[in-house]
Amino acid sequence: MTVLLSTDGLRMRFGGVVAVDGVTLAVNEGELRCLIGPNGAGKSTFFKCLTGQYKPTGGRIFWRGRDITALDPFAVARLGVGIKTQVPSLFDGLTAMEGVVLAVRRLHGEAEARRRAVRALERLEVGDLGNRRIGLLAHGQRQLVELAMVVAPEPDLIILDEPTAGMSAEETGRAADLIRELNREHAIVVVEHDMQFIRTIAHTVTVFHQGRVLMEDSAEIVFKDPRVRDVYLGKAVA
Amino acid sequence: MVGFRTGLQIGVALMAAVLAAVLLPRYLELFTLINATVFVSMGVLALSLGLIWGFGGILCFGQTAFFGLGGYTYAVASINFGDTTWAIPLALALPTAVAAALGYLMFYGRISDVYMGVITLTTTLILFKFANSTAGDQWKIGSSPLGGFNGIPGTPPLNVPFDPGTQLAPDQIFVIAVLCLGLCYAAAKLILRTRFGRVSVAIKENELRAELLGYDVRLHKMALFAVGGFMAGLGGILFANCVFVSPTMFSLSYAGQVIIWVLVGGIGTLAGPVIGCILIQTLTTYAGTLSMIDPNLLLGALFMLAVVAVPKGLLPTATNLLAKLARRGDES
Ligand SMILES: Nc1ncnc2c1ncn2[C@@H]1O[C@H](COP(=O)(O)OP(=O)(O)OP(=O)(O)O)[C@@H](O)[C@H]1O
Ligand SMILES: [Mg+2]
């Protein structure tokens, strides 16, 4: 198996806070990886480093073996990395269709971009929202539209930071189906808190704790591990 | 391909420009016509800020820097060449290049919006100071003295290309100015339909998302800023053709007025800033001739009134009102 994305001793410190503390991790082509960890474990910060939003204060990031640590976000995106950020990041003033078209317009002409945008919205079962202003959509719908924007350009690696937050049970189910389906063609790294969700989708689970990788194994083993229960204390780890 | 709405708007704007170009020179007195040309040149300036601010989120408080640079370059070059033909491309290129360079510093320096406002305003004020300090014979570019606070009163009007002997009359210059404004509007409308224009709007909406989709936000903003510089420069050339260039073009009061035109007319529209500009300039100039009230006082009062009464700007408010009326008409 070839490694798609990897980090070597990645560190990110903000003044006195070390949010990511020497993370070494590799994601293979076609893999579906889950990241879990309590609040403040450093998952989102790790993603921001991967996508160039933060310049890490230590360590390296590799894409297919090439050092991409210093790249700007747009350059990382052009490699084929798409991210759905934890805080929804959308074009509120545009319609859902306009937004998704823009997501693919960099790679395709207008007509093809439209076709792909329609397909992406339909794939997420929000095809009927195309003409609606994104800013006026309900939270769950916004999440789905953002997912459509991330998925539409068919990136090699899709990063999802809590994609189902605020979604209804039904929408969450749809998202889980989608993630499994997407995984046939794309590698995916997803952060989730919902254990049931993780069980249904993940092969390998990486546990973050205080900026470090606590353990990395199959979902069964991880959820049985007492250390994982400890760091999640107070949280439902069934 | 252009889309019905955009096509219609462009059609109406060009039609209005042609009508104005044909009719107004017949009915307006020479003095009024020259004044109208000034307003039109300012309209181009207003449009340039309306474009980069309203559709690119670039908060430029010193759009007059490019307006003035366009005017000065035109004046100096045409005096030196003894012909205005080549002065025009030069006077368009310089403000465009300066805008690109300034944009590079600001956007690649990742400066926040507030600082961007301060830096652009400072730029125009520095140019104002500098232009003011160029009195005396030692301040000359080639054969053209810069003239300090007097400016360059001998700014030659446009001549027929490559025929410096045949200068255009004020009514012809008015026609050219109005057509330039119409074309700038059409160009801006078309730009907004292209991928470049839509990405600009997306950047204004959410810079991070645009970047995460693979768009080079800084390069993009720089390019849009340069387009704004080009347009403002064109406004400056037109202005130089009906008045003469002087440091006022860079002044704080001009810089402030542009912002007021855009806000009163309606940010996020293209026609709004132009309408705001021409309306406000007409009113303040008229008030000035009556000399009953200080024009600046009137300008301030108008601005405050507009902020309170039509916070979204004249054009969006009017369009909303019309849409509402149409809907009520449909229902009944
Ligand atoms: N820009 C920043 N400046 C300072 N501290 C930050 C910054 N971003 C994150 N942190 C800190 O880094 C730590 C990790 O935060 P991060 O958001 O990465 O956690 P997380 O695992 O995503 O948590 P959650 O599950 O709540 O989303 C936290 O202590 C947070 O306060
Ligand atoms: Mg997070």
PDB file of N, CA, C and O in Angstrom, chain B residues 210-261:
ATOM      1  N   ALA B 210     -12.551  29.924  -0.024  1.00  0.00           N
ATOM      2  CA  ALA B 210     -12.015  30.075  -1.382  1.00  0.00           C
ATOM      3  C   ALA B 210     -10.610  29.476  -1.458  1.00  0.00           C
ATOM      4  O   ALA B 210     -10.266  28.754  -2.399  1.00  0.00           O
ATOM      5  N   GLU B 211      -9.822  29.753  -0.457  1.00  0.00           N
ATOM      6  CA  GLU B 211      -8.444  29.252  -0.425  1.00  0.00           C
ATOM      7  C   GLU B 211      -8.433  27.723  -0.324  1.00  0.00           C
ATOM      8  O   GLU B 211      -7.668  27.048  -1.008  1.00  0.00           O
ATOM      9  N   LEU B 212      -9.326  27.174   0.510  1.00  0.00           N
ATOM     10  CA  LEU B 212      -9.373  25.729   0.694  1.00  0.00           C
ATOM     11  C   LEU B 212      -9.907  25.014  -0.545  1.00  0.00           C
ATOM     12  O   LEU B 212      -9.760  23.804  -0.683  1.00  0.00           O
ATOM     13  N   LEU B 213     -10.545  25.760  -1.434  1.00  0.00           N
ATOM     14  CA  LEU B 213     -10.974  25.161  -2.697  1.00  0.00           C
ATOM     15  C   LEU B 213      -9.882  25.262  -3.752  1.00  0.00           C
ATOM     16  O   LEU B 213     -10.069  24.856  -4.898  1.00  0.00           O
ATOM     17  N   GLY B 214      -8.744  25.842  -3.368  1.00  0.00           N
ATOM     18  CA  GLY B 214      -7.606  25.868  -4.280  1.00  0.00           C
ATOM     19  C   GLY B 214      -7.417  27.176  -5.027  1.00  0.00           C
ATOM     20  O   GLY B 214      -6.636  27.239  -5.973  1.00  0.00           O
ATOM     21  N   TYR B 215      -8.139  28.228  -4.611  1.00  0.00           N
ATOM     22  CA  TYR B 215      -7.957  29.514  -5.285  1.00  0.00           C
ATOM     23  C   TYR B 215      -6.891  30.336  -4.568  1.00  0.00           C
ATOM     24  O   TYR B 215      -6.902  30.453  -3.344  1.00  0.00           O
ATOM     25  N   ASP B 216      -6.015  30.915  -5.367  1.00  0.00           N
ATOM     26  CA  ASP B 216      -4.932  31.725  -4.808  1.00  0.00           C
ATOM     27  C   ASP B 216      -5.494  33.106  -4.460  1.00  0.00           C
ATOM     28  O   ASP B 216      -5.508  34.022  -5.280  1.00  0.00           O
ATOM     29  N   VAL B 217      -5.959  33.221  -3.231  1.00  0.00           N
ATOM     30  CA  VAL B 217      -6.697  34.410  -2.804  1.00  0.00           C
ATOM     31  C   VAL B 217      -5.868  35.691  -2.950  1.00  0.00           C
ATOM     32  O   VAL B 217      -6.353  36.709  -3.431  1.00  0.00           O
ATOM     33  N   ARG B 218      -4.606  35.616  -2.571  1.00  0.00           N
ATOM     34  CA  ARG B 218      -3.800  36.848  -2.583  1.00  0.00           C
ATOM     35  C   ARG B 218      -3.573  37.345  -4.009  1.00  0.00           C
ATOM     36  O   ARG B 218      -3.699  38.529  -4.295  1.00  0.00           O
ATOM     37  N   LEU B 219      -3.252  36.407  -4.898  1.00  0.00           N
ATOM     38  CA  LEU B 219      -3.045  36.773  -6.301  1.00  0.00           C
ATOM     39  C   LEU B 219      -4.321  37.374  -6.887  1.00  0.00           C
ATOM     40  O   LEU B 219      -4.299  38.370  -7.612  1.00  0.00           O
ATOM     41  N   HIS B 220      -5.410  36.745  -6.509  1.00  0.00           N
ATOM     42  CA  HIS B 220      -6.708  37.168  -6.989  1.00  0.00           C
ATOM     43  C   HIS B 220      -7.048  38.591  -6.573  1.00  0.00           C
ATOM     44  O   HIS B 220      -7.488  39.408  -7.371  1.00  0.00           O
ATOM     45  N   LYS B 221      -6.852  38.857  -5.284  1.00  0.00           N
ATOM     46  CA  LYS B 221      -7.157  40.190  -4.772  1.00  0.00           C
ATOM     47  C   LYS B 221      -6.252  41.224  -5.421  1.00  0.00           C
ATOM     48  O   LYS B 221      -6.685  42.327  -5.750  1.00  0.00           O
ATOM     49  N   MET B 222      -5.005  40.844  -5.600  1.00  0.00           N
ATOM     50  CA  MET B 222      -4.059  41.759  -6.222  1.00  0.00           C
ATOM     51  C   MET B 222      -4.528  42.104  -7.636  1.00  0.00           C
ATOM     52  O   MET B 222      -4.507  43.260  -8.046  1.00  0.00           O
ATOM     53  N   ALA B 223      -4.965  41.091  -8.361  1.00  0.00           N
ATOM     54  CA  ALA B 223      -5.418  41.317  -9.736  1.00  0.00           C
ATOM     55  C   ALA B 223      -6.658  42.216  -9.749  1.00  0.00           C
ATOM     56  O   ALA B 223      -6.741  43.159 -10.549  1.00  0.00           O
ATOM     57  N   LEU B 224      -7.593  41.952  -8.844  1.00  0.00           N
ATOM     58  CA  LEU B 224      -8.804  42.769  -8.807  1.00  0.00           C
ATOM     59  C   LEU B 224      -8.473  44.209  -8.429  1.00  0.00           C
ATOM     60  O   LEU B 224      -9.024  45.159  -8.985  1.00  0.00           O
ATOM     61  N   PHE B 225      -7.559  44.360  -7.496  1.00  0.00           N
ATOM     62  CA  PHE B 225      -7.135  45.688  -7.065  1.00  0.00           C
ATOM     63  C   PHE B 225      -6.518  46.442  -8.245  1.00  0.00           C
ATOM     64  O   PHE B 225      -6.744  47.642  -8.428  1.00  0.00           O
ATOM     65  N   ALA B 226      -5.755  45.712  -9.070  1.00  0.00           N
ATOM     66  CA  ALA B 226      -5.132  46.329 -10.250  1.00  0.00           C
ATOM     67  C   ALA B 226      -6.202  46.757 -11.249  1.00  0.00           C
ATOM     68  O   ALA B 226      -6.100  47.835 -11.849  1.00  0.00           O
ATOM     69  N   VAL B 227      -7.239  45.934 -11.404  1.00  0.00           N
ATOM     70  CA  VAL B 227      -8.345  46.321 -12.289  1.00  0.00           C
ATOM     71  C   VAL B 227      -8.976  47.615 -11.780  1.00  0.00           C
ATOM     72  O   VAL B 227      -9.256  48.543 -12.559  1.00  0.00           O
ATOM     73  N   GLY B 228      -9.157  47.693 -10.460  1.00  0.00           N
ATOM     74  CA  GLY B 228      -9.696  48.914  -9.863  1.00  0.00           C
ATOM     75  C   GLY B 228      -8.782  50.105 -10.123  1.00  0.00           C
ATOM     76  O   GLY B 228      -9.252  51.213 -10.412  1.00  0.00           O
ATOM     77  N   GLY B 229      -7.471  49.879 -10.035  1.00  0.00           N
ATOM     78  CA  GLY B 229      -6.506  50.943 -10.294  1.00  0.00           C
ATOM     79  C   GLY B 229      -6.590  51.428 -11.734  1.00  0.00           C
ATOM     80  O   GLY B 229      -6.534  52.632 -12.014  1.00  0.00           O
ATOM     81  N   PHE B 230      -6.757  50.481 -12.633  1.00  0.00           N
ATOM     82  CA  PHE B 230      -6.892  50.806 -14.055  1.00  0.00           C
ATOM     83  C   PHE B 230      -8.103  51.716 -14.275  1.00  0.00           C
ATOM     84  O   PHE B 230      -8.023  52.770 -14.907  1.00  0.00           O
ATOM     85  N   MET B 231      -9.228  51.313 -13.697  1.00  0.00           N
ATOM     86  CA  MET B 231     -10.462  52.060 -13.904  1.00  0.00           C
ATOM     87  C   MET B 231     -10.381  53.449 -13.282  1.00  0.00           C
ATOM     88  O   MET B 231     -10.787  54.441 -13.902  1.00  0.00           O
ATOM     89  N   ALA B 232      -9.849  53.507 -12.074  1.00  0.00           N
ATOM     90  CA  ALA B 232      -9.703  54.811 -11.417  1.00  0.00           C
ATOM     91  C   ALA B 232      -8.764  55.695 -12.235  1.00  0.00           C
ATOM     92  O   ALA B 232      -8.983  56.913 -12.361  1.00  0.00           O
ATOM     93  N   GLY B 233      -7.728  55.097 -12.806  1.00  0.00           N
ATOM     94  CA  GLY B 233      -6.803  55.839 -13.652  1.00  0.00           C
ATOM     95  C   GLY B 233      -7.513  56.421 -14.862  1.00  0.00           C
ATOM     96  O   GLY B 233      -7.301  57.586 -15.226  1.00  0.00           O
ATOM     97  N   LEU B 234      -8.390  55.639 -15.447  1.00  0.00           N
ATOM     98  CA  LEU B 234      -9.174  56.116 -16.590  1.00  0.00           C
ATOM     99  C   LEU B 234     -10.037  57.310 -16.168  1.00  0.00           C
ATOM    100  O   LEU B 234     -10.114  58.324 -16.869  1.00  0.00           O
ATOM    101  N   GLY B 235     -10.645  57.184 -14.987  1.00  0.00           N
ATOM    102  CA  GLY B 235     -11.412  58.312 -14.451  1.00  0.00           C
ATOM    103  C   GLY B 235     -10.546  59.556 -14.349  1.00  0.00           C
ATOM    104  O   GLY B 235     -10.968  60.661 -14.696  1.00  0.00           O
ATOM    105  N   GLY B 236      -9.313  59.357 -13.884  1.00  0.00           N
ATOM    106  CA  GLY B 236      -8.379  60.473 -13.737  1.00  0.00           C
ATOM    107  C   GLY B 236      -8.047  61.128 -15.077  1.00  0.00           C
ATOM    108  O   GLY B 236      -7.952  62.359 -15.175  1.00  0.00           O
ATOM    109  N   ILE B 237      -7.879  60.314 -16.105  1.00  0.00           N
ATOM    110  CA  ILE B 237      -7.590  60.851 -17.439  1.00  0.00           C
ATOM    111  C   ILE B 237      -8.759  61.721 -17.913  1.00  0.00           C
ATOM    112  O   ILE B 237      -8.572  62.825 -18.420  1.00  0.00           O
ATOM    113  N   LEU B 238      -9.963  61.219 -17.718  1.00  0.00           N
ATOM    114  CA  LEU B 238     -11.146  61.964 -18.143  1.00  0.00           C
ATOM    115  C   LEU B 238     -11.270  63.268 -17.358  1.00  0.00           C
ATOM    116  O   LEU B 238     -11.576  64.324 -17.915  1.00  0.00           O
ATOM    117  N   PHE B 239     -11.010  63.168 -16.067  1.00  0.00           N
ATOM    118  CA  PHE B 239     -11.065  64.346 -15.203  1.00  0.00           C
ATOM    119  C   PHE B 239     -10.070  65.395 -15.698  1.00  0.00           C
ATOM    120  O   PHE B 239     -10.383  66.581 -15.807  1.00  0.00           O
ATOM    121  N   ALA B 240      -8.866  64.943 -16.018  1.00  0.00           N
ATOM    122  CA  ALA B 240      -7.816  65.853 -16.483  1.00  0.00           C
ATOM    123  C   ALA B 240      -8.226  66.543 -17.771  1.00  0.00           C
ATOM    124  O   ALA B 240      -7.713  67.602 -18.101  1.00  0.00           O
ATOM    125  N   ASN B 241      -9.151  65.944 -18.491  1.00  0.00           N
ATOM    126  CA  ASN B 241      -9.579  66.504 -19.756  1.00  0.00           C
ATOM    127  C   ASN B 241     -10.607  67.612 -19.625  1.00  0.00           C
ATOM    128  O   ASN B 241     -10.852  68.345 -20.578  1.00  0.00           O
ATOM    129  N   CYS B 242     -11.252  67.698 -18.476  1.00  0.00           N
ATOM    130  CA  CYS B 242     -12.250  68.758 -18.364  1.00  0.00           C
ATOM    131  C   CYS B 242     -11.850  69.783 -17.311  1.00  0.00           C
ATOM    132  O   CYS B 242     -12.192  70.944 -17.414  1.00  0.00           O
ATOM    133  N   VAL B 243     -11.158  69.339 -16.278  1.00  0.00           N
ATOM    134  CA  VAL B 243     -10.589  70.294 -15.348  1.00  0.00           C
ATOM    135  C   VAL B 243      -9.105  70.254 -15.683  1.00  0.00           C
ATOM    136  O   VAL B 243      -8.737  69.873 -16.768  1.00  0.00           O
ATOM    137  N   PHE B 244      -8.231  70.599 -14.793  1.00  0.00           N
ATOM    138  CA  PHE B 244      -6.821  70.320 -15.025  1.00  0.00           C
ATOM    139  C   PHE B 244      -6.347  69.541 -13.815  1.00  0.00           C
ATOM    140  O   PHE B 244      -7.040  69.517 -12.790  1.00  0.00           O
ATOM    141  N   VAL B 245      -5.224  68.864 -13.919  1.00  0.00           N
ATOM    142  CA  VAL B 245      -4.817  68.045 -12.784  1.00  0.00           C
ATOM    143  C   VAL B 245      -4.218  68.933 -11.699  1.00  0.00           C
ATOM    144  O   VAL B 245      -3.516  69.895 -11.980  1.00  0.00           O
ATOM    145  N   SER B 246      -4.534  68.606 -10.469  1.00  0.00           N
ATOM    146  CA  SER B 246      -3.969  69.320  -9.328  1.00  0.00           C
ATOM    147  C   SER B 246      -3.982  68.365  -8.137  1.00  0.00           C
ATOM    148  O   SER B 246      -4.640  67.318  -8.191  1.00  0.00           O
ATOM    149  N   PRO B 247      -3.257  68.714  -7.083  1.00  0.00           N
ATOM    150  CA  PRO B 247      -3.179  67.796  -5.931  1.00  0.00           C
ATOM    151  C   PRO B 247      -4.549  67.426  -5.359  1.00  0.00           C
ATOM    152  O   PRO B 247      -4.687  66.382  -4.729  1.00  0.00           O
ATOM    153  N   THR B 248      -5.560  68.273  -5.589  1.00  0.00           N
ATOM    154  CA  THR B 248      -6.906  67.976  -5.076  1.00  0.00           C
ATOM    155  C   THR B 248      -7.358  66.571  -5.439  1.00  0.00           C
ATOM    156  O   THR B 248      -8.112  65.952  -4.706  1.00  0.00           O
ATOM    157  N   MET B 249      -6.901  66.107  -6.600  1.00  0.00           N
ATOM    158  CA  MET B 249      -7.320  64.772  -7.039  1.00  0.00           C
ATOM    159  C   MET B 249      -6.955  63.699  -6.021  1.00  0.00           C
ATOM    160  O   MET B 249      -7.591  62.657  -5.957  1.00  0.00           O
ATOM    161  N   PHE B 250      -5.879  63.972  -5.260  1.00  0.00           N
ATOM    162  CA  PHE B 250      -5.425  62.998  -4.254  1.00  0.00           C
ATOM    163  C   PHE B 250      -6.003  63.291  -2.858  1.00  0.00           C
ATOM    164  O   PHE B 250      -5.745  62.558  -1.921  1.00  0.00           O
ATOM    165  N   SER B 251      -6.743  64.398  -2.731  1.00  0.00           N
ATOM    166  CA  SER B 251      -7.004  64.945  -1.397  1.00  0.00           C
ATOM    167  C   SER B 251      -7.919  64.072  -0.542  1.00  0.00           C
ATOM    168  O   SER B 251      -8.654  63.217  -1.037  1.00  0.00           O
ATOM    169  N   LEU B 252      -7.858  64.378   0.739  1.00  0.00           N
ATOM    170  CA  LEU B 252      -8.693  63.661   1.706  1.00  0.00           C
ATOM    171  C   LEU B 252     -10.169  63.839   1.369  1.00  0.00           C
ATOM    172  O   LEU B 252     -10.951  62.891   1.449  1.00  0.00           O
ATOM    173  N   SER B 253     -10.536  65.054   0.970  1.00  0.00           N
ATOM    174  CA  SER B 253     -11.968  65.286   0.737  1.00  0.00           C
ATOM    175  C   SER B 253     -12.434  64.470  -0.475  1.00  0.00           C
ATOM    176  O   SER B 253     -13.530  63.915  -0.465  1.00  0.00           O
ATOM    177  N   TYR B 254     -11.599  64.369  -1.505  1.00  0.00           N
ATOM    178  CA  TYR B 254     -11.966  63.519  -2.640  1.00  0.00           C
ATOM    179  C   TYR B 254     -12.014  62.051  -2.218  1.00  0.00           C
ATOM    180  O   TYR B 254     -12.946  61.329  -2.568  1.00  0.00           O
ATOM    181  N   ALA B 255     -11.001  61.624  -1.482  1.00  0.00           N
ATOM    182  CA  ALA B 255     -10.941  60.217  -1.055  1.00  0.00           C
ATOM    183  C   ALA B 255     -12.187  59.855  -0.258  1.00  0.00           C
ATOM    184  O   ALA B 255     -12.765  58.781  -0.429  1.00  0.00           O
ATOM    185  N   GLY B 256     -12.603  60.782   0.617  1.00  0.00           N
ATOM    186  CA  GLY B 256     -13.773  60.536   1.443  1.00  0.00           C
ATOM    187  C   GLY B 256     -15.053  60.507   0.621  1.00  0.00           C
ATOM    188  O   GLY B 256     -15.922  59.663   0.837  1.00  0.00           O
ATOM    189  N   GLN B 257     -15.110  61.427  -0.353  1.00  0.00           N
ATOM    190  CA  GLN B 257     -16.318  61.488  -1.175  1.00  0.00           C
ATOM    191  C   GLN B 257     -16.590  60.177  -1.913  1.00  0.00           C
ATOM    192  O   GLN B 257     -17.732  59.744  -2.000  1.00  0.00           O
ATOM    193  N   VAL B 258     -15.525  59.578  -2.440  1.00  0.00           N
ATOM    194  CA  VAL B 258     -15.721  58.334  -3.198  1.00  0.00           C
ATOM    195  C   VAL B 258     -16.411  57.303  -2.317  1.00  0.00           C
ATOM    196  O   VAL B 258     -17.343  56.612  -2.754  1.00  0.00           O
ATOM    197  N   ILE B 259     -15.967  57.221  -1.084  1.00  0.00           N
ATOM    198  CA  ILE B 259     -16.558  56.244  -0.168  1.00  0.00           C
ATOM    199  C   ILE B 259     -18.037  56.568   0.053  1.00  0.00           C
ATOM    200  O   ILE B 259     -18.897  55.684   0.053  1.00  0.00           O
ATOM    201  N   ILE B 260     -18.325  57.850   0.207  1.00  0.00           N
ATOM    202  CA  ILE B 260     -19.717  58.257   0.423  1.00  0.00           C
ATOM    203  C   ILE B 260     -20.573  57.921  -0.803  1.00  0.00           C
ATOM    204  O   ILE B 260     -21.678  57.389  -0.667  1.00  0.00           O
ATOM    205  N   TRP B 261     -20.059  58.195  -2.001  1.00  0.00           N
ATOM    206  CA  TRP B 261     -20.828  57.861  -3.210  1.00  0.00           C
ATOM    207  C   TRP B 261     -21.202  56.380  -3.208  1.00  0.00           C
ATOM    208  O   TRP B 261     -22.343  56.012  -3.484  1.00  0.00           O
TER     209      TRP B 261
END
